[in-house]
Coordinates of C-alpha atoms in Angstrom, one line a residue:
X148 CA 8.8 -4.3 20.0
X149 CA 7.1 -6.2 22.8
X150 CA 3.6 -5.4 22.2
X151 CA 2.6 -3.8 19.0
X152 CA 4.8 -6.1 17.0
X153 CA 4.2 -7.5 13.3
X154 CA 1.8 -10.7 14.7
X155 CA 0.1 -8.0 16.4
X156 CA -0.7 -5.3 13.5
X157 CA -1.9 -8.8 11.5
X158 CA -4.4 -9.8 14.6
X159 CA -5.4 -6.6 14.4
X160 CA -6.7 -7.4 10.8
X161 CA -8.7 -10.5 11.5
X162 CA -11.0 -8.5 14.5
X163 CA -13.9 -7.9 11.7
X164 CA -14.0 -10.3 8.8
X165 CA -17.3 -11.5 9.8
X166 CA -19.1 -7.7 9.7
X167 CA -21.0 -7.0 6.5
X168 CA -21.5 -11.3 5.9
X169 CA -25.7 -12.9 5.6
X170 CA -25.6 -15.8 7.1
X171 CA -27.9 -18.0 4.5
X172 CA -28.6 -21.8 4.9
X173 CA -26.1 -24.6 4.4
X174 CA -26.4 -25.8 1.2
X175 CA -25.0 -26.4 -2.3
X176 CA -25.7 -23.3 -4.6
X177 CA -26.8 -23.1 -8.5
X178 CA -25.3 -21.1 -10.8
X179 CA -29.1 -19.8 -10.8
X180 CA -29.2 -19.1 -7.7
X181 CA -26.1 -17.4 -7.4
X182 CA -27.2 -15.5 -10.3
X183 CA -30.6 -14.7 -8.3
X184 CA -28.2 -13.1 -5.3
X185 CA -25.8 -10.7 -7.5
X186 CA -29.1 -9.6 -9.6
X187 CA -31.2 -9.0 -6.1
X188 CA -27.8 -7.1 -5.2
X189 CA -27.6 -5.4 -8.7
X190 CA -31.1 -4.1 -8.5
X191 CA -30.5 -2.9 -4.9
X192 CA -27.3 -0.5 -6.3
X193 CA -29.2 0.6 -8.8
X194 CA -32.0 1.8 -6.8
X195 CA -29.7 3.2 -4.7
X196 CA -27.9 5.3 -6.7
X197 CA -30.9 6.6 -8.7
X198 CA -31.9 8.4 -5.3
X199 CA -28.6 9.9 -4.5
X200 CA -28.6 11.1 -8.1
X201 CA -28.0 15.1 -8.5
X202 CA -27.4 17.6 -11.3
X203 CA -28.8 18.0 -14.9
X204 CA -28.0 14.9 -16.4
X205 CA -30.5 11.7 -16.5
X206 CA -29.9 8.9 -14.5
X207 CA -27.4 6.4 -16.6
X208 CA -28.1 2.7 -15.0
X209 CA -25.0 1.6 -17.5
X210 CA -22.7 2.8 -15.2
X211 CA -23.7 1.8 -12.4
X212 CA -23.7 -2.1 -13.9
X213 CA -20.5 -1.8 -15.1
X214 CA -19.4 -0.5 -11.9
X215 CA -20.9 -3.0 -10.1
X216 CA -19.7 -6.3 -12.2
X217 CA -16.2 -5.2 -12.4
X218 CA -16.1 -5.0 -9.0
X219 CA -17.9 -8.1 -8.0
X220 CA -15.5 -10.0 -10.8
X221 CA -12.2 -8.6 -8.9
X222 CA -13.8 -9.3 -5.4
X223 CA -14.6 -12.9 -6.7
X224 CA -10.9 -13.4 -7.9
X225 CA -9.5 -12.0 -4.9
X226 CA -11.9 -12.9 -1.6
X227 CA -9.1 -15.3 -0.7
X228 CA -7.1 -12.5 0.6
X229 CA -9.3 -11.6 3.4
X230 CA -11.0 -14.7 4.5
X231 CA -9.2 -17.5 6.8
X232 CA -8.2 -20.8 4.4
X233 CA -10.7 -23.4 5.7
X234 CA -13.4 -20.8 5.1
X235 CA -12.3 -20.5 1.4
X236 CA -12.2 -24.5 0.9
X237 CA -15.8 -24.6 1.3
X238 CA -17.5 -21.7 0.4
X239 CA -18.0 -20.5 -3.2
X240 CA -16.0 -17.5 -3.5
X241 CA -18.8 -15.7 -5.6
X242 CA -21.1 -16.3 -2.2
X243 CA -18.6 -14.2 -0.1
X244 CA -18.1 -11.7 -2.8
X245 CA -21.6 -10.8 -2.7
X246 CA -21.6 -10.9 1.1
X247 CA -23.2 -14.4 1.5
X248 CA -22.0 -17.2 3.9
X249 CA -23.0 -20.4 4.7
X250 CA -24.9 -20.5 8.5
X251 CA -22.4 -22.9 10.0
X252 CA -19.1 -21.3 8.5
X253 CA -20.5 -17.7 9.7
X254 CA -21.1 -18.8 13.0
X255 CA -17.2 -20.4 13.0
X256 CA -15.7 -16.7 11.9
X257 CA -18.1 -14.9 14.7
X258 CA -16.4 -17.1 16.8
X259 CA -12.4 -16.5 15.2
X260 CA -13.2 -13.1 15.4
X261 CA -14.8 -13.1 19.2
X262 CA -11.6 -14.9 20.3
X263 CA -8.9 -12.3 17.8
X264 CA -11.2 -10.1 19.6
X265 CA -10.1 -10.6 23.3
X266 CA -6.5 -11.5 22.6
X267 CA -6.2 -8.2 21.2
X268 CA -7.5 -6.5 24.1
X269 CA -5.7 -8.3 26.3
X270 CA -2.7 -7.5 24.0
X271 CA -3.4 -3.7 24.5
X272 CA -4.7 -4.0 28.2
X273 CA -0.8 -5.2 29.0
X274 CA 1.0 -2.6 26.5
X275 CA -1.2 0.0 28.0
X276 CA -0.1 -0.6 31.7
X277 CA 3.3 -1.5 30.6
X278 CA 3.9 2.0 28.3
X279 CA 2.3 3.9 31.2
X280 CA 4.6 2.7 33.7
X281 CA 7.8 4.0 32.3
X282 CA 8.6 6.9 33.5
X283 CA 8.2 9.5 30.1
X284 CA 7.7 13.0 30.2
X285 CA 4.8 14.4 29.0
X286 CA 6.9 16.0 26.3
X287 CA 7.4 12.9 24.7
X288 CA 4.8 10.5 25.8
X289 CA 2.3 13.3 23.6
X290 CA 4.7 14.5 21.2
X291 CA 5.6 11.1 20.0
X292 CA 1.6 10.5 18.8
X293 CA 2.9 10.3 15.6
X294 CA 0.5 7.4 13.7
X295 CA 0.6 7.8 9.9
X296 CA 3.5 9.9 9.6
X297 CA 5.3 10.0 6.9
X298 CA 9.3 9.2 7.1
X299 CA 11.2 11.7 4.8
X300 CA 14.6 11.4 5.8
X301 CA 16.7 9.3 8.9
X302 CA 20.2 10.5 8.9
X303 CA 23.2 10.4 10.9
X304 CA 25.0 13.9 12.7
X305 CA 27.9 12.7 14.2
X306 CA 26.8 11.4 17.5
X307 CA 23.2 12.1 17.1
X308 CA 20.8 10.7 14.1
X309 CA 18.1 13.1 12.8
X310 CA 14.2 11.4 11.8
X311 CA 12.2 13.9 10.0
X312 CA 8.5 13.1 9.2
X313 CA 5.3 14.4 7.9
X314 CA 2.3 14.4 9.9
X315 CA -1.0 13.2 9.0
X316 CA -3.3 15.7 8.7
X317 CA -3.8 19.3 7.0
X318 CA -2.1 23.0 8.2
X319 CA -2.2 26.4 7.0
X320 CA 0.5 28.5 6.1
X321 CA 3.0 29.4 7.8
X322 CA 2.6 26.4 9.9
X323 CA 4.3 23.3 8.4
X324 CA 3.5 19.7 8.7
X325 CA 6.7 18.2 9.1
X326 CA 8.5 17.6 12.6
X327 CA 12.4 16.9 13.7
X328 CA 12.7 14.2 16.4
X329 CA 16.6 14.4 16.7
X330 CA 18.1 11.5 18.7
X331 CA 20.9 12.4 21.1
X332 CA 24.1 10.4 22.1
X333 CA 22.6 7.5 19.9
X334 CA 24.5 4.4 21.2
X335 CA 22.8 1.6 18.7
X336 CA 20.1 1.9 15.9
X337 CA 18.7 -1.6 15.0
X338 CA 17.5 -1.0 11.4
X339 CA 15.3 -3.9 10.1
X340 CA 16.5 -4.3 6.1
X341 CA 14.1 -3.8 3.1
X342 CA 12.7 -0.6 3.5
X343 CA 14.0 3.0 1.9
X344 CA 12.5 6.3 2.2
X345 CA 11.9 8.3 -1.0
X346 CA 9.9 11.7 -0.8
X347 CA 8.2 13.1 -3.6
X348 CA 6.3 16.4 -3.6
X349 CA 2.0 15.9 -4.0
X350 CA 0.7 18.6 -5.7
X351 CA 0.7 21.2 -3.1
X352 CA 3.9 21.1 -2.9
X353 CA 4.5 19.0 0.3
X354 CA 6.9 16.4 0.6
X355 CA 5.6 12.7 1.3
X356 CA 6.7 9.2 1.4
X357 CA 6.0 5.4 0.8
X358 CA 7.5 4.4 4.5
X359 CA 4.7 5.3 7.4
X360 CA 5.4 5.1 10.8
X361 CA 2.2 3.3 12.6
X362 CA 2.7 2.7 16.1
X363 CA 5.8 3.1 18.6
X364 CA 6.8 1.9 22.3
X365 CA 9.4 4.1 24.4
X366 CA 11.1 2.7 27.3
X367 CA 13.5 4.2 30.0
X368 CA 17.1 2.8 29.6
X369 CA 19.8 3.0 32.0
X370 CA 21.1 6.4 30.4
X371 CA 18.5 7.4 28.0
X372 CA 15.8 6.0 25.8
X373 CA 15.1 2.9 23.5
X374 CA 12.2 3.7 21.1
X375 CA 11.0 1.1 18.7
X376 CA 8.8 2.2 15.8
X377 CA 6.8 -0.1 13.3
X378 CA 7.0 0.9 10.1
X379 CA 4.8 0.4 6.9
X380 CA 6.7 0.3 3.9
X381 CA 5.7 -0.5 -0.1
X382 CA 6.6 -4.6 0.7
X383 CA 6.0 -5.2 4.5
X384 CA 5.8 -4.1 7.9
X385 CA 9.6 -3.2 9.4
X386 CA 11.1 -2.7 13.3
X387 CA 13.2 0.0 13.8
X388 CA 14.6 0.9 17.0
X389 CA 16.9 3.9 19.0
X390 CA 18.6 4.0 21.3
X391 CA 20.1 7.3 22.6
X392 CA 20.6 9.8 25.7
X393 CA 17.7 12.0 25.1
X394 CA 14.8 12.8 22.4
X395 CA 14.4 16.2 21.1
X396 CA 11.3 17.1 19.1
X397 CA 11.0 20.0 17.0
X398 CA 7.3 21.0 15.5
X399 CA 6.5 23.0 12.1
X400 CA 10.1 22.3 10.7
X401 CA 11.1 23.1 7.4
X402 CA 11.7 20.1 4.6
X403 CA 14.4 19.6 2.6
X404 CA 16.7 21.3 4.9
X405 CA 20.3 22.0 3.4
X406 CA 22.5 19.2 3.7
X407 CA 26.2 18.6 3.0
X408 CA 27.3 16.7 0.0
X409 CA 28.5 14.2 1.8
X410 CA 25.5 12.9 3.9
X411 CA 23.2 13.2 1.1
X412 CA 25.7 11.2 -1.4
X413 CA 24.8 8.8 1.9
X414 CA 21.5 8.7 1.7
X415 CA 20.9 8.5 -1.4
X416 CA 23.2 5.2 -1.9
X417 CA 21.2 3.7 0.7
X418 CA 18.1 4.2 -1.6
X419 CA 19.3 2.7 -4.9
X420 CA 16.9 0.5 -6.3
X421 CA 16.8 -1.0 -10.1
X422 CA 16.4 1.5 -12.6
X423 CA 13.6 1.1 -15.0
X424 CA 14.6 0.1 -18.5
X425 CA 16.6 2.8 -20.3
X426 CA 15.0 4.0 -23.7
X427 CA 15.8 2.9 -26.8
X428 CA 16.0 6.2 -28.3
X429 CA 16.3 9.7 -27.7
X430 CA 12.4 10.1 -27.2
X431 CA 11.7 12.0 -24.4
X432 CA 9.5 10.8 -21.4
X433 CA 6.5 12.8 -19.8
X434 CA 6.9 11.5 -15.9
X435 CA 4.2 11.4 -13.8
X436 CA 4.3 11.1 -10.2
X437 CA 0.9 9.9 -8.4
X438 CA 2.5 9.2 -4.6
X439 CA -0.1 10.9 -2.3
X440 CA -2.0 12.1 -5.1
X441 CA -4.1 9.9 -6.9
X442 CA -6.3 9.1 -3.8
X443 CA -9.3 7.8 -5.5
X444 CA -6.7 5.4 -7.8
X445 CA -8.8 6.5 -11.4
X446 CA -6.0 8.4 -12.8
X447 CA -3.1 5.3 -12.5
X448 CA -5.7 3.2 -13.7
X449 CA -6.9 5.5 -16.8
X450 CA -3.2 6.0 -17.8
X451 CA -2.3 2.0 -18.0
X452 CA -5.8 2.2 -20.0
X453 CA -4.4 4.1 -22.3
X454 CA -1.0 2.2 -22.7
X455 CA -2.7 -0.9 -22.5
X456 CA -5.0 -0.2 -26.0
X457 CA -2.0 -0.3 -28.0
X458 CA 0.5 -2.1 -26.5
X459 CA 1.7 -5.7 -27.3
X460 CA 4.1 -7.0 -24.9
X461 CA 4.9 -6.2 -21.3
X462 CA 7.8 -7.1 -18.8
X463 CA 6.8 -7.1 -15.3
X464 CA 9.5 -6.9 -12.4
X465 CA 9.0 -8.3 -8.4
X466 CA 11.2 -8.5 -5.8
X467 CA 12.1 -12.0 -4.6
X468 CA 9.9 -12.4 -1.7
X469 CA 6.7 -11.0 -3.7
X470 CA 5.5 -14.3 -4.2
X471 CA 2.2 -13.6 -4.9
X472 CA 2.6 -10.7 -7.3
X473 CA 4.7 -13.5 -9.1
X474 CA 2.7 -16.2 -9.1
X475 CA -0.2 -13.6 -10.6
X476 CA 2.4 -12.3 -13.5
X477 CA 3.4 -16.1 -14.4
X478 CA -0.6 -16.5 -15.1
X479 CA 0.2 -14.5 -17.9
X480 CA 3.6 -14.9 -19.2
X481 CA 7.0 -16.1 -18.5
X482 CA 10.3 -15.6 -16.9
X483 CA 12.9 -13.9 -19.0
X484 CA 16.3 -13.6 -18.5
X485 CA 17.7 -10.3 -16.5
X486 CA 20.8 -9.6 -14.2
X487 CA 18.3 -8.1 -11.4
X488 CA 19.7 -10.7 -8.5
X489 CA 17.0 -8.9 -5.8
X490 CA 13.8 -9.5 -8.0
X491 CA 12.3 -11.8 -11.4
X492 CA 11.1 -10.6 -14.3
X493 CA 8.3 -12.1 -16.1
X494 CA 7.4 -11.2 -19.9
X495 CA 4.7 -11.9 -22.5
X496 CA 1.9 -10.6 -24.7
X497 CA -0.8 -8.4 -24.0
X498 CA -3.5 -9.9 -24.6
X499 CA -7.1 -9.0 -23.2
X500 CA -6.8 -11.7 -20.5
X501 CA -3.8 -9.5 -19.6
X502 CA -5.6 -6.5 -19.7
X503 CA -8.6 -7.6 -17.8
X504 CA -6.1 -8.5 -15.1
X505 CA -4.3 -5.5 -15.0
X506 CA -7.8 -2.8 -15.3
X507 CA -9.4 -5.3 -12.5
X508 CA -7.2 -5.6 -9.6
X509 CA -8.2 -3.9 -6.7
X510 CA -5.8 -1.1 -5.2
X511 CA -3.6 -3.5 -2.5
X512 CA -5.2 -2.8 1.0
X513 CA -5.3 0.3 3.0
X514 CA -2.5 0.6 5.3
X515 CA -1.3 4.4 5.8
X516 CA 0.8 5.0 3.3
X517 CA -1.6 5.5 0.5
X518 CA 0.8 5.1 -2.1
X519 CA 0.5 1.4 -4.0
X520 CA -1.9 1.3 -7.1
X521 CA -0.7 -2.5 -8.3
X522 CA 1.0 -5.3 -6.6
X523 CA 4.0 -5.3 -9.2
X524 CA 6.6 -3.2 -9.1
X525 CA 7.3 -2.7 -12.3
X526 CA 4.9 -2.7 -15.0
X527 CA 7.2 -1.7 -18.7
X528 CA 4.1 -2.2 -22.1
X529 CA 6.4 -1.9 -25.0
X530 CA 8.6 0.6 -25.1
X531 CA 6.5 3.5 -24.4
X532 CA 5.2 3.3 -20.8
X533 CA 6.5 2.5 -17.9
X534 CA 4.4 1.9 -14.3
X535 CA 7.3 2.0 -11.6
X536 CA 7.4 1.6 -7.7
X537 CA 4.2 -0.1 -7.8
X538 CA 2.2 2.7 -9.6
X539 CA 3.8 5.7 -7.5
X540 CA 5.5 7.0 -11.1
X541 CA 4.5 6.9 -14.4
X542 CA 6.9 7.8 -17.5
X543 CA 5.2 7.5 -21.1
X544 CA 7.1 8.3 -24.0
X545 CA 6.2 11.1 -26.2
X546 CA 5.3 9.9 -29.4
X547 CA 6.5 12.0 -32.8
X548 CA 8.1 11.9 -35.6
X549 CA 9.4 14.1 -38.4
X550 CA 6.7 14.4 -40.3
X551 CA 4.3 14.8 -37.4
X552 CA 2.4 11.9 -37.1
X553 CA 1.9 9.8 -34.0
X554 CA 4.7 6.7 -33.8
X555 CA 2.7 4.3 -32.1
X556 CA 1.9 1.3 -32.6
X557 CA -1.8 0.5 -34.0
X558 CA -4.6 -0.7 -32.1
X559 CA -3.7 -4.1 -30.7
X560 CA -6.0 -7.3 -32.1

């Protein structure tokens, strides 16, 4: 990628940060005064909802105060994220989270943001006159608009290598959503490592994935094409690049197509991951799968819930390079010994400091693919449920027993 590379897709991020921000004097703030802004704030979301109240039922303010602390707590805990250090270091996090900055600081991030601003334009002024330069039919140049797209499968057929993606967006029958861009006389593929495409049906029936295709350059080689793509995937953003003799797109394709044993045995060895933790019994396991359908995130969160009332000890799993997800679990427990070489595994009670943390972390970021709910991979409470592939699958054990009554554990202390 030359222009719509990773440093890019982050500028892209920091264009805004001052929008929504009240610039208020410069000053040191009580806790009573901060208590004056989230009340003001309180009373505003109230009144707000009580007129774009509807139906039979009276108007329940409870809600809308519980809705509105949780969510100030979890912006409070977490406004680092999406603010620049030095604005952090000296403002009280609970300011931002209700949308308050000091005067000086604010005028600083209009500033950040004005100059992100025009090095981002300049950025796509020169990818614009670049891209448009090569010499692309129209064929591909409009059949390769292809942001959000879904990767389901990128597989190799003899000298050619097959993508196959769904496309954002809704279609009527018989019309499909998924599309064939088959690479011709491929002479290198530079495959960036980390990422793995897994499609799982959404409740219609159609076939989506965790990896997203976001933006692409195509360029003219000598005898053919070199298209880079930047992908989205569950961890971070990945490069991956064609080169070939020719592109052939094929529109409202059908998905799976039959494949031999052999180059699905291929794929799927590529997609190994670790397995979660095998029962302890011959209990059987309801699984859940939530990838593209849980869009409003209440229904991961009201299962955990559940888990989470009678559970007592947990095991969370990250990859290496989740850091943060790491640093967050070892709040809360400890590392325990595994065999997991890629990843670390961090164990302890359930406790309600646990659970707060757990019920009160904001669904990770927009990004396309629409399908993370928590920033762990793994999330095993006990030995009855188990959060996997950061939310995307659920698998709670059934409880019974002989004599009919319920197996698990009591209500936890």
């Amino acid at each position: 990628m030359r222009y719509y590379t990773k440093e890019w897709y982050a500028l892209m991020q920091q264009l805004h940060r001052a929008d929504g921000l009240t610039p208020i004097p410069d000053k040191a703030y009580s806790e009573a005064e901060i208590d004056a802004f989230f009340q003001a704030d309180l009373q505003e979301e109230t009144a707000r909802d009580r007129s774009l109240h509807r139906g039979a039922g009276a108007f329940n303010p409870a809600e809308t105060i519980s809705c509105f602390t949780q969510c100030y707590r979890t912006m409070t805990r977490h406004v680092r994220d999406g603010y620049p250090v030095w604005l952090c270091r000296i403002t009280d996090p609970r300011l931002l989270a209700l949308g308050r900055i000091p005067e000086s600081a604010y005028r600083r991030l209009l500033a950040e943001d004005h100059a992100n601003k025009q090095a981002f334009a300049q950025i796509m002024a020169d990818a614009h006159n670049a891209l448009a330069a090569e010499n692309i039919p129209a064929r591909l140049r409009d059949g390769l608009q292809l942001h959000d797209a879904r990767l389901l499968r990128f597989e190799q057929i003899g000298q050619d290598t097959e993508l196959i993606l769904r496309k954002d967006g809704g279609w009527d029958a018989p019309a499909t959503p998924y599309i064939r861009i088959l690479f011709r006389g491929v002479t290198q593929i530079d495959r960036e490592k980390g990422f793995s495409i897994r499609p799982r049906q959404d409740t219609e029936g159609k076939y989506s994935s965790g990896c997203t295709y976001l933006y692409h350059e195509l360029y003219r080689e000598e005898e053919g094409y070199a298209l880079h793509i930047l992908l989205h995937t569950r961890r971070a953003l990945r490069y991956l690049t064609v080169y070939c003799g020719d592109i052939v797109l094929e529109d409202n394709v059908e998905f799976p197509p039959v494949t031999t044993l052999s180059a699905r045995l291929s794929a799927l060895i590529g997609e190994l991951e670790p397995a979660p933790a095998c029962p302890t019994d011959s209990t059987p396991w309801e699984s859940i799968y939530l990838d593209g359908i849980d869009t409003d995130f209440r229904q991961w969160r009201e299962l955990i819930a559940a888990a989470l009332r009678t559970a007592h000890t947990f095991a969370i799993h990250c990859w290496l390079e989740e850091t943060e997800a790491i640093a967050l679990a070892l709040q809360h427990g400890t590392v325990q010994e595994h065999n997991w070489r890629h990843g670390t595994v961090i164990g302890g009670e359930v406790t309600p400091a646990f659970t707060d943390l757990i019920l009160q972390l904001p669904r990770p970021a927009p990004s396309g693919s629409g399908s993370q709910f928590t920033p762990f991979f793994n999330i095993f409470l006990d030995d009855c449920f188990q959060s996997c592939h950061w939310g995307t699958e659920i698998h709670i054990r059934i409880p019974s027993n002989k004599n009919g009554g319920d197996t698990q554990k009591g209500i936890r202390p």
